[in-house]
XYZ file of C-alpha atoms in Angstrom:
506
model
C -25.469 -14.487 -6.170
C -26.005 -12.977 -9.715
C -23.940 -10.034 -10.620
C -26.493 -7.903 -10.152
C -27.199 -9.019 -6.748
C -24.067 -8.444 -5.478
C -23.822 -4.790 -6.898
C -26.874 -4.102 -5.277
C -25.695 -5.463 -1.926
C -22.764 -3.384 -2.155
C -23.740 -0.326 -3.834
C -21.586 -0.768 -7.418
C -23.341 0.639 -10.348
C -22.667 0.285 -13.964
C -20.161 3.174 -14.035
C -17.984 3.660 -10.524
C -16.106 6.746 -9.516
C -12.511 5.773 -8.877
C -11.181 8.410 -6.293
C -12.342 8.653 -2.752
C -10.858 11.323 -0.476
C -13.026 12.183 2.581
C -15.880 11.420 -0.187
C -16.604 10.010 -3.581
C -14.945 12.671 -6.319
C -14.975 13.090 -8.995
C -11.995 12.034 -11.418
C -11.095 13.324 -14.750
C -8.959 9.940 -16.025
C -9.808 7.573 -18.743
C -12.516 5.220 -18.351
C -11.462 1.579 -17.460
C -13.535 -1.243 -18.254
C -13.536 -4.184 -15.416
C -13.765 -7.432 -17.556
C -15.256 -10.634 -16.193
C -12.210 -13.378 -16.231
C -15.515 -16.030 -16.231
C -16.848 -14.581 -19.802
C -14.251 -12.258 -20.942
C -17.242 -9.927 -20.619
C -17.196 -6.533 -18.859
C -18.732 -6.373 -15.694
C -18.549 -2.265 -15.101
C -16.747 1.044 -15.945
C -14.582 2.638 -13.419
C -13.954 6.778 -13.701
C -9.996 6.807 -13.044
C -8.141 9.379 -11.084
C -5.354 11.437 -13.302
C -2.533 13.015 -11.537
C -4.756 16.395 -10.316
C -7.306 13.664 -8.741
C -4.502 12.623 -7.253
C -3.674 15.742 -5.607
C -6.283 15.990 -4.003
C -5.965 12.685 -2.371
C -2.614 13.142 -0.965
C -3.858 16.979 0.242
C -6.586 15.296 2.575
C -4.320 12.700 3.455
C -2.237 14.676 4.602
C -4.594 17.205 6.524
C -6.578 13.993 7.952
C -3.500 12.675 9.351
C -2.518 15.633 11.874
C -5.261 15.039 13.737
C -5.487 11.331 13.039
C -1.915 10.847 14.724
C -3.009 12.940 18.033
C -6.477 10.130 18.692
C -5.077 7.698 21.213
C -4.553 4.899 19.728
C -7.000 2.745 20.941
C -9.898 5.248 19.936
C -8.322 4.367 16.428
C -8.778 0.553 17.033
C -12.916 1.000 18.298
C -12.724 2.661 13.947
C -11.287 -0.321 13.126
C -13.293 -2.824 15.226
C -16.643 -0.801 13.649
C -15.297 -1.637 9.734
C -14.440 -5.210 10.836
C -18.155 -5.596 11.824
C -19.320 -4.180 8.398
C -16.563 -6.415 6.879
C -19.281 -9.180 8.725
C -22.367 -7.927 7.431
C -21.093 -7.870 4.266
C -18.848 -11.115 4.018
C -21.034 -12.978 1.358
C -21.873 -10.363 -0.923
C -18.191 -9.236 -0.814
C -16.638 -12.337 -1.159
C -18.803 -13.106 -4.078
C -17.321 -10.219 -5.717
C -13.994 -10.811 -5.568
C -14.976 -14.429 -6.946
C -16.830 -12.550 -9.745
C -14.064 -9.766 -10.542
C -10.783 -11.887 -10.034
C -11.721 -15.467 -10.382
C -11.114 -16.895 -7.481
C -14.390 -19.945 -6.251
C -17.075 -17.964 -4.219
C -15.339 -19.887 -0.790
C -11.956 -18.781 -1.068
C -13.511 -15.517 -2.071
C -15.378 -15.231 1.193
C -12.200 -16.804 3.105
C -10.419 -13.896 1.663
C -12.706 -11.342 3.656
C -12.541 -13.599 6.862
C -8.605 -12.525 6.703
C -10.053 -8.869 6.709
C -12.709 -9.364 9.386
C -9.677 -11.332 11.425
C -6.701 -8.746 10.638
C -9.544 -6.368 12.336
C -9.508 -7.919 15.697
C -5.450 -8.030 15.203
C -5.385 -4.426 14.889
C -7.927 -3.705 17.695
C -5.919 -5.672 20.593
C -2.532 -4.176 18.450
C -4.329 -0.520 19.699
C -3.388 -1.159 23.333
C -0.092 -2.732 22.678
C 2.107 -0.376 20.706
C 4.598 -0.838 23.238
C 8.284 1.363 23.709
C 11.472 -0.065 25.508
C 12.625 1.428 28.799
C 16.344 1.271 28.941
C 18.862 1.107 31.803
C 21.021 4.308 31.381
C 25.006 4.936 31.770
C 24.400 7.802 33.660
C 22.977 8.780 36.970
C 19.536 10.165 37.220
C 19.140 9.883 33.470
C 16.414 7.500 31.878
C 15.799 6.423 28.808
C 13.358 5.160 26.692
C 12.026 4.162 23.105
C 8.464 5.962 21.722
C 6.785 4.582 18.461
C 5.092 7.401 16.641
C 2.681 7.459 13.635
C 4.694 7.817 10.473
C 2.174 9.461 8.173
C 0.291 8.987 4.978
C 0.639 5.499 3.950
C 0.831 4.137 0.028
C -0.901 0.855 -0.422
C -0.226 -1.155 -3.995
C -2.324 -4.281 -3.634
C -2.215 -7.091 -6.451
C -5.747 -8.745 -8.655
C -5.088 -12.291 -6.703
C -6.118 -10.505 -3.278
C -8.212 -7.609 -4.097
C -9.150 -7.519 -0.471
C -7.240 -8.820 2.091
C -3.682 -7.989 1.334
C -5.306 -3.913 1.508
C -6.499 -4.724 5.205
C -3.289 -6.426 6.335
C -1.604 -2.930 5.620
C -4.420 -0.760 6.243
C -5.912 -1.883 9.515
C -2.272 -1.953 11.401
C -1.359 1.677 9.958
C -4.710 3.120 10.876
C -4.406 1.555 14.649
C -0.426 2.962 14.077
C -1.843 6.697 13.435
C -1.043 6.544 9.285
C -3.748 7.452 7.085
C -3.376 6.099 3.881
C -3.838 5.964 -0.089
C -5.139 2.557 -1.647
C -3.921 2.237 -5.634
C -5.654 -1.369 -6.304
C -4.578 -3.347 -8.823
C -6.694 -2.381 -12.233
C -7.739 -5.749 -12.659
C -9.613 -5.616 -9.717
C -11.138 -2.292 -9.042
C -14.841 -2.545 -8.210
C -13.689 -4.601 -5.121
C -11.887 -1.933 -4.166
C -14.423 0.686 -4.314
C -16.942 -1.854 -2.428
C -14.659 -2.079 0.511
C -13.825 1.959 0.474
C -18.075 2.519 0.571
C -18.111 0.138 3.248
C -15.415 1.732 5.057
C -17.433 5.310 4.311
C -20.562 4.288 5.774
C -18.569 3.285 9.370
C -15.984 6.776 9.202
C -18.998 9.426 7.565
C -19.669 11.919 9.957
C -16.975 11.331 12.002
C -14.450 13.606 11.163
C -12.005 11.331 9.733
C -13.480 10.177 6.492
C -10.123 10.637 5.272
C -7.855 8.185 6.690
C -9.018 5.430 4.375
C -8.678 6.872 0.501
C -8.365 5.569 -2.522
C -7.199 6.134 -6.057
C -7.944 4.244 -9.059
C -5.753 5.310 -12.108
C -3.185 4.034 -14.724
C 0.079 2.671 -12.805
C 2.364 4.757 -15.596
C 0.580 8.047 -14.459
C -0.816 7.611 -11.130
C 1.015 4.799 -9.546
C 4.540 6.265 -10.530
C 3.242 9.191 -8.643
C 2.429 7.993 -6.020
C 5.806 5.698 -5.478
C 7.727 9.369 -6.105
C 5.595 10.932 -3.801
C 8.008 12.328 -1.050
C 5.113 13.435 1.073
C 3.870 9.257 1.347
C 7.123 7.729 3.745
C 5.793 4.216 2.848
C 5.048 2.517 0.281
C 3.944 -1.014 1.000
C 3.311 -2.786 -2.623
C 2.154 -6.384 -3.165
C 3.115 -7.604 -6.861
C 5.252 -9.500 -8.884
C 9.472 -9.145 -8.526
C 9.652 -6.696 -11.770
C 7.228 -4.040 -10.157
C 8.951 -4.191 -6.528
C 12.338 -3.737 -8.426
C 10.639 -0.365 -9.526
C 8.846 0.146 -6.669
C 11.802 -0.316 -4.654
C 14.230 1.632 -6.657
C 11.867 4.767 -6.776
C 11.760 4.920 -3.379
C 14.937 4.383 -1.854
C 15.640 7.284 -4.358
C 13.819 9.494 -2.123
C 15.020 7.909 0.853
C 11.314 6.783 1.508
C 10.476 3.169 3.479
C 9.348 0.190 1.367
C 7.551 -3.065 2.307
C 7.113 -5.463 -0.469
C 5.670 -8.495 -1.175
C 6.607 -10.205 -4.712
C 6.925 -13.366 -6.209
C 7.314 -16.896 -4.423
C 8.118 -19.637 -6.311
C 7.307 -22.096 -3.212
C 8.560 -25.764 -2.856
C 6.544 -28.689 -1.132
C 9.491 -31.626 -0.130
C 8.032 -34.967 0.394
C 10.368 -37.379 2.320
C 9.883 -41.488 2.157
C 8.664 -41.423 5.197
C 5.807 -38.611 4.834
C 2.293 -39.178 4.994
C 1.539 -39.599 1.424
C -2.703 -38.981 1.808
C -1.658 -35.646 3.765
C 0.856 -34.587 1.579
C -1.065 -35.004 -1.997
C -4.257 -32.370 -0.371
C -1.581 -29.955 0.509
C -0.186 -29.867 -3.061
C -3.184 -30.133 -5.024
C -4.638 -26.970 -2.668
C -1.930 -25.405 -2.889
C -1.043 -25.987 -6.641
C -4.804 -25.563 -7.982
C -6.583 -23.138 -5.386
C -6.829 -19.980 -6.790
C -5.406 -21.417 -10.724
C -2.402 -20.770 -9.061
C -2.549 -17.475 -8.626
C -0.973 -16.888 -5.225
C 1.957 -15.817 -3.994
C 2.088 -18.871 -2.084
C 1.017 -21.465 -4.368
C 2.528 -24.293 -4.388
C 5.085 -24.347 -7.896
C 7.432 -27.646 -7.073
C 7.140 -30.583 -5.822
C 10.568 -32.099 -4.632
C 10.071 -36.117 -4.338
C 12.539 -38.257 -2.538
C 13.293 -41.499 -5.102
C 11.165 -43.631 -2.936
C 7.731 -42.630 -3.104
C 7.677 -40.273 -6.674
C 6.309 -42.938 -8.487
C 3.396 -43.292 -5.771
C 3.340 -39.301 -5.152
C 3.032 -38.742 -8.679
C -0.306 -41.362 -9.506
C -2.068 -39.794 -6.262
C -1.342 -36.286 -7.994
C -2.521 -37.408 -11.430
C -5.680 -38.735 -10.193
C -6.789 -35.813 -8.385
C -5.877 -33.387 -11.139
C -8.076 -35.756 -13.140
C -10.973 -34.878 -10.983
C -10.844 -30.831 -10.873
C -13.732 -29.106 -11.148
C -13.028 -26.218 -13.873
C -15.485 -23.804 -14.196
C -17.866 -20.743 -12.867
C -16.413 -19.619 -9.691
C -19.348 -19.124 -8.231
C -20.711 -22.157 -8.499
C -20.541 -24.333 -5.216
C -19.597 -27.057 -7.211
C -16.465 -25.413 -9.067
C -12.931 -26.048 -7.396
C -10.748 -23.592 -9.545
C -11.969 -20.810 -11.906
C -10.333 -19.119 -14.429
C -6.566 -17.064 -15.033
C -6.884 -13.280 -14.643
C -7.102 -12.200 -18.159
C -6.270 -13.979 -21.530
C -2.759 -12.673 -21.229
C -2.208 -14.874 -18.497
C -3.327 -17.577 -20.963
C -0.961 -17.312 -23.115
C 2.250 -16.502 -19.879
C 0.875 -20.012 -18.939
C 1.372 -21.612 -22.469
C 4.925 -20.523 -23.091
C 6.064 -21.384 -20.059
C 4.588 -25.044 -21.089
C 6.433 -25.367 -24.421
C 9.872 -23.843 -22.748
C 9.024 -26.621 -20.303
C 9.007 -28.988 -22.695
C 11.893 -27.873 -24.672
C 14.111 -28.232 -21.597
C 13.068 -31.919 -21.316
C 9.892 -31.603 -19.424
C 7.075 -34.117 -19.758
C 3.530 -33.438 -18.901
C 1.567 -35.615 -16.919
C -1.683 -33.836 -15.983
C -3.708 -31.342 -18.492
C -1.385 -28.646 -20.133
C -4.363 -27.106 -22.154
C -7.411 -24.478 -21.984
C -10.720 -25.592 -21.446
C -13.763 -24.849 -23.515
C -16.430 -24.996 -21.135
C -18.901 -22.864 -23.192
C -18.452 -19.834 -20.641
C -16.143 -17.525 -22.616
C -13.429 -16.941 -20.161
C -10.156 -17.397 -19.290
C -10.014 -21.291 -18.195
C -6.842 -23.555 -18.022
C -6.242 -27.553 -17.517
C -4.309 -27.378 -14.028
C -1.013 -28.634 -15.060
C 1.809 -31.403 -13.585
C 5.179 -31.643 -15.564
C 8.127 -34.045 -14.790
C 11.792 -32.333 -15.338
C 14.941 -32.141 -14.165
C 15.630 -29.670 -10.691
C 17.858 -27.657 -12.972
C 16.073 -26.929 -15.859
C 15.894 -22.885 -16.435
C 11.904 -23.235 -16.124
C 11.891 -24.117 -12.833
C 13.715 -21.064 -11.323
C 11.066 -18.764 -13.013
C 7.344 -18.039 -10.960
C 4.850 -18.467 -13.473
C 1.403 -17.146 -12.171
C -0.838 -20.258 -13.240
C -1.920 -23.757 -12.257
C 2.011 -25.145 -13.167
C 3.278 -27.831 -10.884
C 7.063 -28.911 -11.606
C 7.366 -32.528 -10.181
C 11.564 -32.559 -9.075
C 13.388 -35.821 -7.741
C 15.711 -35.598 -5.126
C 18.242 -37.882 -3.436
C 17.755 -37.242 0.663
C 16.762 -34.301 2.300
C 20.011 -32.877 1.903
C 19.408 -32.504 -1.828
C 16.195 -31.523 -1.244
C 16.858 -28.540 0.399
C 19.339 -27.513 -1.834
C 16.830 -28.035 -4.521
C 14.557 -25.703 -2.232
C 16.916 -22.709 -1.530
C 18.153 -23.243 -5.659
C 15.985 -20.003 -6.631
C 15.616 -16.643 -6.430
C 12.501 -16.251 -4.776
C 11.881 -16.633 -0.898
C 8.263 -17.053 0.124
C 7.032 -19.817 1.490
C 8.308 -23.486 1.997
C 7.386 -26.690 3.454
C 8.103 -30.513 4.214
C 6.121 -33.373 4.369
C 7.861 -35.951 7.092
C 7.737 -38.077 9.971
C 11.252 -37.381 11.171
C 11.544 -35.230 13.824
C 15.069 -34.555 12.707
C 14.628 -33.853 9.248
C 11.441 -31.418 10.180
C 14.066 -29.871 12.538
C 16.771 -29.466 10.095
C 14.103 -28.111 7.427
C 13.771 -25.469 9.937
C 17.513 -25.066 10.992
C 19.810 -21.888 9.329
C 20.940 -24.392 7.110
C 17.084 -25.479 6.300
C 14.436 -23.678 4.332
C 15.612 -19.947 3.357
C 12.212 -18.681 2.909
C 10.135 -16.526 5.042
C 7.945 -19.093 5.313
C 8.892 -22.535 6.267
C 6.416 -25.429 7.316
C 6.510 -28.879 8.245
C 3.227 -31.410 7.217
C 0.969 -28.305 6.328
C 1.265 -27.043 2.712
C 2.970 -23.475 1.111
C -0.448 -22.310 1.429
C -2.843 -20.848 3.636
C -0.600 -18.243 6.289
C -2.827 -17.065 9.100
C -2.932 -13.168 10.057
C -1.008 -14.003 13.089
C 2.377 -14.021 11.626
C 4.012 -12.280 10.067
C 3.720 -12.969 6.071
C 6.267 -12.102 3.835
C 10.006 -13.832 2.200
C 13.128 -13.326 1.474
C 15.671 -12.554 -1.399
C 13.581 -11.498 -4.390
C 10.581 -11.763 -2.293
C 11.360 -8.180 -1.297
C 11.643 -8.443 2.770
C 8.699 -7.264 3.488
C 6.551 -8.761 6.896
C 2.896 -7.969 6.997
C 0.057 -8.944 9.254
C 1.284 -10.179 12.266
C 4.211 -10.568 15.305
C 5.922 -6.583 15.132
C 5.149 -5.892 11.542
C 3.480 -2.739 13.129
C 6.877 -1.089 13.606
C 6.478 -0.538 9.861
C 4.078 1.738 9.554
C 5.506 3.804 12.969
C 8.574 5.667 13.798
C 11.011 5.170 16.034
C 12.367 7.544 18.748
C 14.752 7.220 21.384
C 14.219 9.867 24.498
C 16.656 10.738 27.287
C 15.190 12.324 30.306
C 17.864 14.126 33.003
C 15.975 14.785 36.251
C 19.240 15.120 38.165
C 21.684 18.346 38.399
C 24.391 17.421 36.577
C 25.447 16.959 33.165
C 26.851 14.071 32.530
C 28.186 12.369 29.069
C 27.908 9.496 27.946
C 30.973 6.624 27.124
C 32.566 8.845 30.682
C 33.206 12.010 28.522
C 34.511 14.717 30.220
C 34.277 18.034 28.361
C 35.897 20.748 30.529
């Protein structure tokens, strides 16, 4: 699809309000350009919010979600279960957007709005299963029991590498929960945004409760501060790297507000001698080069056992070799550009620090000229020591580190030896080195996985890490008891008074 095409399909024009709140406003902010990361061009112009446009978002959420919260909840899933069916009629179009506006090949972009269109039929069967505890009282003719309630507007901070998806995971569970919430996308990637917000319009219009789903586009120093300050949002849930959740996080524990991040992952593939070598190598090159490495999951080491390196390392080679570099969408490309030029340049100083700490490169460690304009990389393999500084630190590009390790002992220690939580995984035949992988004294990620890669979590679980990682648990298993509130109720239908712990107050 050209560019045109796809604004057409999806209503985008050349210039694109920023602010929705119960309906398109309009803003009074600066004008943001949306650049191309294929051409370096622009694409659009996006009106930002300023702080009064702001206002006026968090006044309807507000109002919307008093009588949001009081709609059982599974009339709130049949809202949900309608957007997940425009999500459907709209998959290609969309998902050639976000390929067009972040970078990411036209497939993974359309695999990106499956995980919407899925996370929808989550949150519809989630509708009928907000389930409470009944508890066994101490006391006669007393019973207890445990009520989830909606917690109120929501704050969603999504990142450029998932435009889309990483929205829905928070947005469909609050909006089945009772929250109504406000979307501040990254402002890398706000036309996809604002195509997914006048998709979600043309399901809620007429309704009454066009203003559950808003959205504000604006400068993070001016409106995204505001919003993490905002003591009338209870939750913030913000997907970014470990600096912003750091801020993120300290702004609002300052109000005494909730937060649910997702940060940086700086994720670990161990191959054993005894692993499946074919298997293994398509894990790490998705993994490494999907997306030029701009997941939170991609794969960043590689820890060998002595063994099979040497034969690891020439199946790696060769496949880097082979790479497709190029438009993203065009079928025939396998990874499209970096973000933004400044990404470019993150990439190539983490190279040369490599280096200076005793890395070698085996595979690419350039740009690519390809005629297009953009922001295009060689996806990278260097060979250094476990311990070099380099390899503690996430860089968001197409950087493999290729680490040697003695036994699986070593190699989890090799594993665990950063900062970062997310997502783990080991490539091996031995049922008791998968097992220990995934003992307490195994992986400590949030994500740990045995002969699949660091990449590629489905909606069912729930996603998120630990340490630096932030915590956070989205998408699936009880991540809904996020976006709720919990109460406890005690119900005396006898005559007496009784106390608890055998009180007796005279």
């Amino acid at each position: 699809m050209t560019r045109d095409e796809i604004f057409a399909a999806l209503g985008l024009g050349d210039t694109n309000p920023g602010a929705y709140a119960a309906g398109w406003i309009e803003t009074s902010g600066s004008v943001l350009d949306v650049e191309n990361p294929t051409t370096a061009g622009t694409i659009a112009t996006v009106d930002q919010a300023s702080n009064a446009d702001y206002e006026r978002v968090i006044e309807v959420a507000q109002e919307t979600f008093l009588r949001w919260r009081m709609l059982p909840a599974p009339k709130r899933g049949e809202f949900v279960r309608l957007i997940g069916n425009a999500l459907r009629e709209n998959k290609e179009s969309l998902g050639a957007l976000v390929a067009l506006e972040m970078g990411k090949i036209a497939i993974e972009g359309e695999g990106e709005v499956q995980e919407m269109i899925d996370i929808a039929d989550f949150a519809v069967g989630l509708s009928r299963q907000l389930y409470g505890l009944t508890i066994a009282s101490e006391r006669d003719r007393h019973r207890m029991l445990e009520q989830w309630h909606p917690l109120g507007p929501v704050g969603i901070i999504s990142a450029f590498n998932f435009p889309v998806a990483v929205w829905s995971w928070n947005a469909f569970i609050a909006a089945v929960c009772g929250d109504t919430m406000i979307w501040k996308p990254s402002s890398q990637t706000p036309l996809t945004a604002i195509a997914v917000t006048r998709i979600v319009d043309q399901v809620m219009a007429g309704t009454g409760f066009e203003g559950v789903f808003n959205l504000v586009v604006g400068r993070g120093r001016e409106v995204g501060d505001t919003l993490i300050n905002d003591r009338r949002v209870p939750l913030i849930s913000a997907t970014g790297s470990c600096n912003m959740g750091e801020k993120v996080g300290v702004a609002v524990a300052k109000r005494l507000g909730r937060s649910l991040l997702e940060l940086g992952g700086n994720n670990a593939v161990i191959v054993l001698d005894d692993a499946d070598l074919e298997l293994a190598a398509r894990a790490i090159v998705f993994g490494a080069v999907g997306t030029a490495g701009q997941r939170c999951t991609s794969t960043r080491r590689v820890i060998a056992q002595k063994g099979i390196k040497e034969e690891l390392t020439a199946r790696l080679v060769d496949a880097y070799a082979q790479v497709p570099i190029g438009d993203p969408l065009d079928p025939a490309t396998l990874m499209g550009p970096l973000v933004n030029e400044s990404a470019v340049g993150t990439m190539m100083l983490a190279l040369d620090l490599a280096k200076s700490q005793g890395g070698k490169v085996l595979a690419g460690g350039g740009t690519v000229d390809n005629g297009l304009g953009g922001h295009f990389v060689e996806p990278t393999i260097v060979e250094v020591d476990a311990d070099a500084p380099i390899v503690a630190e996430e860089t968001f590009a197409p950087i493999l580190y290729l680490l040697e390790a003695d036994d699986i002992s070593d190699a989890i220690r090799i594993n665990n030896g950063v900062t970062q939580g997310l997502s783990s995984a080991v490539f091996t035949d031995s049922l008791k080195a998968g097992e220990r992988f995934l003992s307490p004294e195994g992986s400590d990620c949030g994500i740990a996985n045995v002969n699949i890669g660091t990449s590629g979590a489905e909606i069912g679980g729930a996603f998120g890490g630990e340490k630096e990682t932030g915590g956070g648990r989205e998408a699936g298993s009880d991540s809904w008891k996020a976006y709720m509130r919990r109460q406890t109720n005690t119900i005396n239908w006898g005559d007496d008074l009784p106390l608890a712990q055998g009180i007796e107050f005279g």
